[in-house]
């Protein structure tokens, strides 16, 4: 798996250097000395290559002249993730049938920035953490735990048995996320833009949440909507701690 760009590679060097196998830097790049110094601390080789080589390695994507070969993303077993989320009061994000890697990467980035979130993905009909996802996540992959499960509904029921209250996102006919008082620990189910949350999962949701729109025919991209939901959840959680 390849990691593209200055910030993702620098963040990986800082937080998870053992996962890096090799770093490629375009000849003459201003960050060469810095990357070599940091990589040397962990015995990571840095290869200086011409622009044409960087383009080939990066499949003509904008690599900013830097890319790294890294280990595949380390998913966490769900039972372990649930145990950690329970102990540390993390909010679980259950992503139901989100197939767009851009959306997954965006949600990972928002969740990691706000903190205290973990993500659960189904093994079928879902995006996985790929190079494209890492590119959008821009280093957030180092700061958020992700599990994959064969049955998302069973995972949600397991969270409920562990004491989690389950909310689900809807476009209409839901409670205003800005006004509802959320109990914790919390799990949030986010459905796909095309189909929303599947009926088999929706019947196990304790409350439906929505973001009010000022224009009836407009709607948010699922990653943008998820960022707002995560922000409101974080705000309420922080307020609960202070109270």
mmCIF file of C-alpha atoms in Angstrom:
data_model
loop_
_atom_site.group_PDB
_atom_site.id
_atom_site.type_symbol
_atom_site.label_atom_id
_atom_site.label_comp_id
_atom_site.label_asym_id
_atom_site.label_seq_id
_atom_site.Cartn_x
_atom_site.Cartn_y
_atom_site.Cartn_z
ATOM 1 C CA UNK A 1 0.000 0.000 0.000
ATOM 2 C CA UNK A 2 1.278 3.483 -0.858
ATOM 3 C CA UNK A 3 0.889 6.692 1.107
ATOM 4 C CA UNK A 4 1.015 9.934 -0.867
ATOM 5 C CA UNK A 5 1.977 13.472 0.113
ATOM 6 C CA UNK A 6 4.070 15.363 2.639
ATOM 7 C CA UNK A 7 1.599 15.508 5.538
ATOM 8 C CA UNK A 8 0.417 11.869 5.456
ATOM 9 C CA UNK A 9 4.003 10.575 5.257
ATOM 10 C CA UNK A 10 5.271 12.967 7.948
ATOM 11 C CA UNK A 11 2.383 12.019 10.250
ATOM 12 C CA UNK A 12 3.032 8.310 9.704
ATOM 13 C CA UNK A 13 6.709 8.850 10.553
ATOM 14 C CA UNK A 14 5.653 10.579 13.750
ATOM 15 C CA UNK A 15 2.949 8.180 14.950
ATOM 16 C CA UNK A 16 3.535 4.777 13.347
ATOM 17 C CA UNK A 17 7.009 4.598 11.792
ATOM 18 C CA UNK A 18 7.259 0.805 12.093
ATOM 19 C CA UNK A 19 4.559 0.457 9.428
ATOM 20 C CA UNK A 20 6.741 2.226 6.825
ATOM 21 C CA UNK A 21 8.775 0.004 4.511
ATOM 22 C CA UNK A 22 10.309 2.607 2.187
ATOM 23 C CA UNK A 23 10.099 6.328 1.441
ATOM 24 C CA UNK A 24 10.569 7.855 -2.009
ATOM 25 C CA UNK A 25 11.393 11.546 -2.365
ATOM 26 C CA UNK A 26 11.740 13.508 -5.568
ATOM 27 C CA UNK A 27 15.264 14.768 -6.190
ATOM 28 C CA UNK A 28 15.710 18.340 -4.988
ATOM 29 C CA UNK A 29 12.658 18.255 -2.705
ATOM 30 C CA UNK A 30 12.959 20.828 0.135
ATOM 31 C CA UNK A 31 11.842 18.263 2.750
ATOM 32 C CA UNK A 32 14.596 15.771 1.880
ATOM 33 C CA UNK A 33 16.855 16.503 4.860
ATOM 34 C CA UNK A 34 13.975 16.425 7.350
ATOM 35 C CA UNK A 35 12.591 13.140 6.040
ATOM 36 C CA UNK A 36 16.014 11.516 5.943
ATOM 37 C CA UNK A 37 16.693 12.526 9.541
ATOM 38 C CA UNK A 38 13.359 11.230 10.836
ATOM 39 C CA UNK A 39 13.526 8.032 8.780
ATOM 40 C CA UNK A 40 17.072 7.288 9.938
ATOM 41 C CA UNK A 41 15.869 7.175 13.543
ATOM 42 C CA UNK A 42 13.820 4.102 12.631
ATOM 43 C CA UNK A 43 16.125 2.542 10.068
ATOM 44 C CA UNK A 44 13.816 3.408 7.175
ATOM 45 C CA UNK A 45 15.411 3.777 3.750
ATOM 46 C CA UNK A 46 14.794 6.979 1.792
ATOM 47 C CA UNK A 47 15.303 6.792 -1.971
ATOM 48 C CA UNK A 48 15.863 9.971 -3.974
ATOM 49 C CA UNK A 49 14.288 9.502 -7.396
ATOM 50 C CA UNK A 50 13.672 11.661 -10.491
ATOM 51 C CA UNK A 51 10.300 13.266 -11.150
ATOM 52 C CA UNK A 52 9.433 10.642 -13.761
ATOM 53 C CA UNK A 53 9.918 7.858 -11.208
ATOM 54 C CA UNK A 54 7.698 9.605 -8.653
ATOM 55 C CA UNK A 55 4.983 9.960 -11.285
ATOM 56 C CA UNK A 56 5.229 6.274 -12.142
ATOM 57 C CA UNK A 57 5.180 5.140 -8.517
ATOM 58 C CA UNK A 58 2.292 7.475 -7.759
ATOM 59 C CA UNK A 59 0.320 6.473 -10.863
ATOM 60 C CA UNK A 60 0.428 10.095 -12.052
ATOM 61 C CA UNK A 61 -1.353 11.349 -8.921
ATOM 62 C CA UNK A 62 -0.228 14.504 -7.159
ATOM 63 C CA UNK A 63 2.192 13.055 -4.625
ATOM 64 C CA UNK A 64 3.770 16.418 -3.740
ATOM 65 C CA UNK A 65 7.044 14.683 -4.550
ATOM 66 C CA UNK A 66 6.800 12.302 -1.566
ATOM 67 C CA UNK A 67 5.364 8.819 -1.152
ATOM 68 C CA UNK A 68 5.896 5.860 1.116
ATOM 69 C CA UNK A 69 5.307 2.141 0.897
ATOM 70 C CA UNK A 70 3.456 1.132 4.062
ATOM 71 C CA UNK A 71 1.803 -1.924 5.570
ATOM 72 C CA UNK A 72 -1.885 -2.506 4.929
ATOM 73 C CA UNK A 73 -4.256 -0.738 7.305
ATOM 74 C CA UNK A 74 -4.519 -2.660 10.617
ATOM 75 C CA UNK A 75 -8.193 -3.277 11.375
ATOM 76 C CA UNK A 76 -9.032 -4.050 14.985
ATOM 77 C CA UNK A 77 -11.213 -7.014 16.032
ATOM 78 C CA UNK A 78 -14.675 -5.697 16.853
ATOM 79 C CA UNK A 79 -14.876 -7.220 20.322
ATOM 80 C CA UNK A 80 -11.604 -5.508 21.216
ATOM 81 C CA UNK A 81 -12.755 -2.198 19.747
ATOM 82 C CA UNK A 82 -16.050 -2.402 21.653
ATOM 83 C CA UNK A 83 -14.186 -3.067 24.884
ATOM 84 C CA UNK A 84 -11.935 -0.049 24.334
ATOM 85 C CA UNK A 85 -14.856 2.172 23.301
ATOM 86 C CA UNK A 86 -16.733 1.182 26.446
ATOM 87 C CA UNK A 87 -13.772 1.840 28.727
ATOM 88 C CA UNK A 88 -12.719 5.115 27.090
ATOM 89 C CA UNK A 89 -16.244 6.336 26.296
ATOM 90 C CA UNK A 90 -15.615 6.542 22.556
ATOM 91 C CA UNK A 91 -18.569 7.097 20.247
ATOM 92 C CA UNK A 92 -18.967 4.287 17.715
ATOM 93 C CA UNK A 93 -19.700 5.239 14.112
ATOM 94 C CA UNK A 94 -21.437 2.395 12.275
ATOM 95 C CA UNK A 95 -21.163 3.083 8.535
ATOM 96 C CA UNK A 96 -23.964 1.287 6.702
ATOM 97 C CA UNK A 97 -23.210 0.588 3.024
ATOM 98 C CA UNK A 98 -20.909 3.562 2.413
ATOM 99 C CA UNK A 99 -19.063 2.566 -0.749
ATOM 100 C CA UNK A 100 -17.326 5.828 -1.730
ATOM 101 C CA UNK A 101 -13.689 5.912 -0.520
ATOM 102 C CA UNK A 102 -13.766 9.715 -0.539
ATOM 103 C CA UNK A 103 -16.587 9.675 2.014
ATOM 104 C CA UNK A 104 -14.863 7.104 4.199
ATOM 105 C CA UNK A 105 -11.635 9.096 4.162
ATOM 106 C CA UNK A 106 -13.504 12.302 4.983
ATOM 107 C CA UNK A 107 -15.343 10.689 7.894
ATOM 108 C CA UNK A 108 -12.102 9.256 9.272
ATOM 109 C CA UNK A 109 -10.512 12.692 9.094
ATOM 110 C CA UNK A 110 -13.390 14.478 10.863
ATOM 111 C CA UNK A 111 -13.710 11.795 13.530
ATOM 112 C CA UNK A 112 -9.976 11.782 14.244
ATOM 113 C CA UNK A 113 -9.816 15.573 14.434
ATOM 114 C CA UNK A 114 -12.663 15.739 16.962
ATOM 115 C CA UNK A 115 -11.381 12.749 18.921
ATOM 116 C CA UNK A 116 -12.963 9.890 20.893
ATOM 117 C CA UNK A 117 -14.598 8.165 17.933
ATOM 118 C CA UNK A 118 -14.146 4.697 16.438
ATOM 119 C CA UNK A 119 -15.489 3.329 13.150
ATOM 120 C CA UNK A 120 -17.213 0.039 12.343
ATOM 121 C CA UNK A 121 -17.524 -1.120 8.717
ATOM 122 C CA UNK A 122 -19.351 -4.114 7.238
ATOM 123 C CA UNK A 123 -17.221 -6.507 5.210
ATOM 124 C CA UNK A 124 -19.736 -6.448 2.339
ATOM 125 C CA UNK A 125 -21.086 -3.503 0.333
ATOM 126 C CA UNK A 126 -18.692 -1.042 1.927
ATOM 127 C CA UNK A 127 -15.560 0.914 1.172
ATOM 128 C CA UNK A 128 -12.402 -0.338 2.859
ATOM 129 C CA UNK A 129 -9.306 1.573 3.922
ATOM 130 C CA UNK A 130 -7.408 1.820 0.642
ATOM 131 C CA UNK A 131 -4.745 4.156 -0.721
ATOM 132 C CA UNK A 132 -7.509 6.508 -1.887
ATOM 133 C CA UNK A 133 -9.011 6.579 1.603
ATOM 134 C CA UNK A 134 -5.632 7.263 3.206
ATOM 135 C CA UNK A 135 -5.076 10.120 0.782
ATOM 136 C CA UNK A 136 -8.318 11.819 1.841
ATOM 137 C CA UNK A 137 -7.815 10.993 5.527
ATOM 138 C CA UNK A 138 -4.518 12.918 5.365
ATOM 139 C CA UNK A 139 -2.927 11.262 8.392
ATOM 140 C CA UNK A 140 -6.133 10.715 10.379
ATOM 141 C CA UNK A 141 -5.767 6.955 9.866
ATOM 142 C CA UNK A 142 -3.060 7.018 12.548
ATOM 143 C CA UNK A 143 -5.477 8.351 15.145
ATOM 144 C CA UNK A 144 -8.678 6.342 14.770
ATOM 145 C CA UNK A 145 -9.522 2.694 15.309
ATOM 146 C CA UNK A 146 -11.525 0.833 12.664
ATOM 147 C CA UNK A 147 -13.136 -2.609 12.798
ATOM 148 C CA UNK A 148 -14.761 -4.683 10.051
ATOM 149 C CA UNK A 149 -17.644 -7.016 10.839
ATOM 150 C CA UNK A 150 -19.511 -9.603 8.789
ATOM 151 C CA UNK A 151 -22.878 -8.457 10.163
ATOM 152 C CA UNK A 152 -23.273 -4.776 11.025
ATOM 153 C CA UNK A 153 -26.666 -5.320 12.635
ATOM 154 C CA UNK A 154 -25.230 -7.903 15.023
ATOM 155 C CA UNK A 155 -22.422 -5.471 15.886
ATOM 156 C CA UNK A 156 -24.988 -2.781 16.704
ATOM 157 C CA UNK A 157 -26.944 -5.189 18.910
ATOM 158 C CA UNK A 158 -23.717 -6.133 20.709
ATOM 159 C CA UNK A 159 -23.071 -2.443 21.376
ATOM 160 C CA UNK A 160 -26.597 -2.061 22.760
ATOM 161 C CA UNK A 161 -26.025 -5.022 25.063
ATOM 162 C CA UNK A 162 -22.831 -3.300 26.246
ATOM 163 C CA UNK A 163 -24.888 -0.248 27.229
ATOM 164 C CA UNK A 164 -24.599 1.920 24.117
ATOM 165 C CA UNK A 165 -27.547 4.046 23.056
ATOM 166 C CA UNK A 166 -27.934 3.888 19.262
ATOM 167 C CA UNK A 167 -28.831 6.877 17.094
ATOM 168 C CA UNK A 168 -29.232 6.932 13.323
ATOM 169 C CA UNK A 169 -28.921 9.707 10.759
ATOM 170 C CA UNK A 170 -31.864 10.584 8.512
ATOM 171 C CA UNK A 171 -32.598 13.320 5.977
ATOM 172 C CA UNK A 172 -36.064 14.117 7.342
ATOM 173 C CA UNK A 173 -38.520 13.183 10.105
ATOM 174 C CA UNK A 174 -35.818 13.007 12.759
ATOM 175 C CA UNK A 175 -34.869 14.869 15.927
ATOM 176 C CA UNK A 176 -32.823 18.048 15.443
ATOM 177 C CA UNK A 177 -29.232 17.116 16.344
ATOM 178 C CA UNK A 178 -28.761 20.611 17.790
ATOM 179 C CA UNK A 179 -31.623 20.245 20.261
ATOM 180 C CA UNK A 180 -31.821 16.599 21.302
ATOM 181 C CA UNK A 181 -30.128 15.592 24.544
ATOM 182 C CA UNK A 182 -27.911 12.605 23.806
ATOM 183 C CA UNK A 183 -27.107 9.925 26.378
ATOM 184 C CA UNK A 184 -23.677 8.304 26.458
ATOM 185 C CA UNK A 185 -22.079 5.912 25.608
ATOM 186 C CA UNK A 186 -23.389 6.445 22.100
ATOM 187 C CA UNK A 187 -23.324 4.703 18.759
ATOM 188 C CA UNK A 188 -24.251 6.560 15.560
ATOM 189 C CA UNK A 189 -25.383 4.731 12.430
ATOM 190 C CA UNK A 190 -24.666 6.618 9.199
ATOM 191 C CA UNK A 191 -26.356 5.357 6.042
ATOM 192 C CA UNK A 192 -25.392 5.751 2.408
ATOM 193 C CA UNK A 193 -26.443 8.771 0.357
ATOM 194 C CA UNK A 194 -28.379 6.574 -2.055
ATOM 195 C CA UNK A 195 -30.337 4.352 0.338
ATOM 196 C CA UNK A 196 -29.901 5.721 3.825
ATOM 197 C CA UNK A 197 -29.961 3.234 6.691
ATOM 198 C CA UNK A 198 -31.262 -0.224 5.824
ATOM 199 C CA UNK A 199 -34.591 -1.225 7.383
ATOM 200 C CA UNK A 200 -33.097 -4.225 9.180
ATOM 201 C CA UNK A 201 -30.781 -1.855 11.038
ATOM 202 C CA UNK A 202 -33.171 1.061 11.412
ATOM 203 C CA UNK A 203 -35.547 -1.004 13.567
ATOM 204 C CA UNK A 204 -32.793 -1.266 16.198
ATOM 205 C CA UNK A 205 -32.155 2.479 16.381
ATOM 206 C CA UNK A 206 -33.252 4.289 19.539
ATOM 207 C CA UNK A 207 -33.613 7.702 17.920
ATOM 208 C CA UNK A 208 -33.343 9.196 14.418
ATOM 209 C CA UNK A 209 -31.290 12.391 14.126
ATOM 210 C CA UNK A 210 -31.268 14.976 11.358
ATOM 211 C CA UNK A 211 -29.582 18.231 10.359
ATOM 212 C CA UNK A 212 -32.216 20.860 9.465
ATOM 213 C CA UNK A 213 -31.778 22.321 5.969
ATOM 214 C CA UNK A 214 -32.699 25.878 5.016
ATOM 215 C CA UNK A 215 -33.490 24.727 1.459
ATOM 216 C CA UNK A 216 -35.835 21.763 0.971
ATOM 217 C CA UNK A 217 -34.179 20.339 -2.137
ATOM 218 C CA UNK A 218 -30.610 20.628 -0.910
ATOM 219 C CA UNK A 219 -28.732 18.018 1.089
ATOM 220 C CA UNK A 220 -25.238 17.519 2.445
ATOM 221 C CA UNK A 221 -22.635 15.076 1.205
ATOM 222 C CA UNK A 222 -22.541 12.174 3.694
ATOM 223 C CA UNK A 223 -18.997 12.995 4.820
ATOM 224 C CA UNK A 224 -19.936 16.629 5.468
ATOM 225 C CA UNK A 225 -23.076 15.568 7.324
ATOM 226 C CA UNK A 226 -21.047 13.108 9.401
ATOM 227 C CA UNK A 227 -18.657 15.907 10.376
ATOM 228 C CA UNK A 228 -21.568 17.979 11.693
ATOM 229 C CA UNK A 229 -23.045 15.055 13.615
ATOM 230 C CA UNK A 230 -19.635 14.269 15.118
ATOM 231 C CA UNK A 231 -19.120 17.893 16.100
ATOM 232 C CA UNK A 232 -22.504 18.091 17.836
ATOM 233 C CA UNK A 233 -21.850 14.796 19.624
ATOM 234 C CA UNK A 234 -18.432 16.030 20.781
ATOM 235 C CA UNK A 235 -19.931 19.301 21.975
ATOM 236 C CA UNK A 236 -22.564 17.517 24.057
ATOM 237 C CA UNK A 237 -20.050 15.029 25.420
ATOM 238 C CA UNK A 238 -17.710 17.825 26.510
ATOM 239 C CA UNK A 239 -20.605 19.678 28.125
ATOM 240 C CA UNK A 240 -21.595 16.526 30.012
ATOM 241 C CA UNK A 241 -18.044 16.210 31.361
ATOM 242 C CA UNK A 242 -18.076 19.808 32.598
ATOM 243 C CA UNK A 243 -21.474 19.408 34.245
#
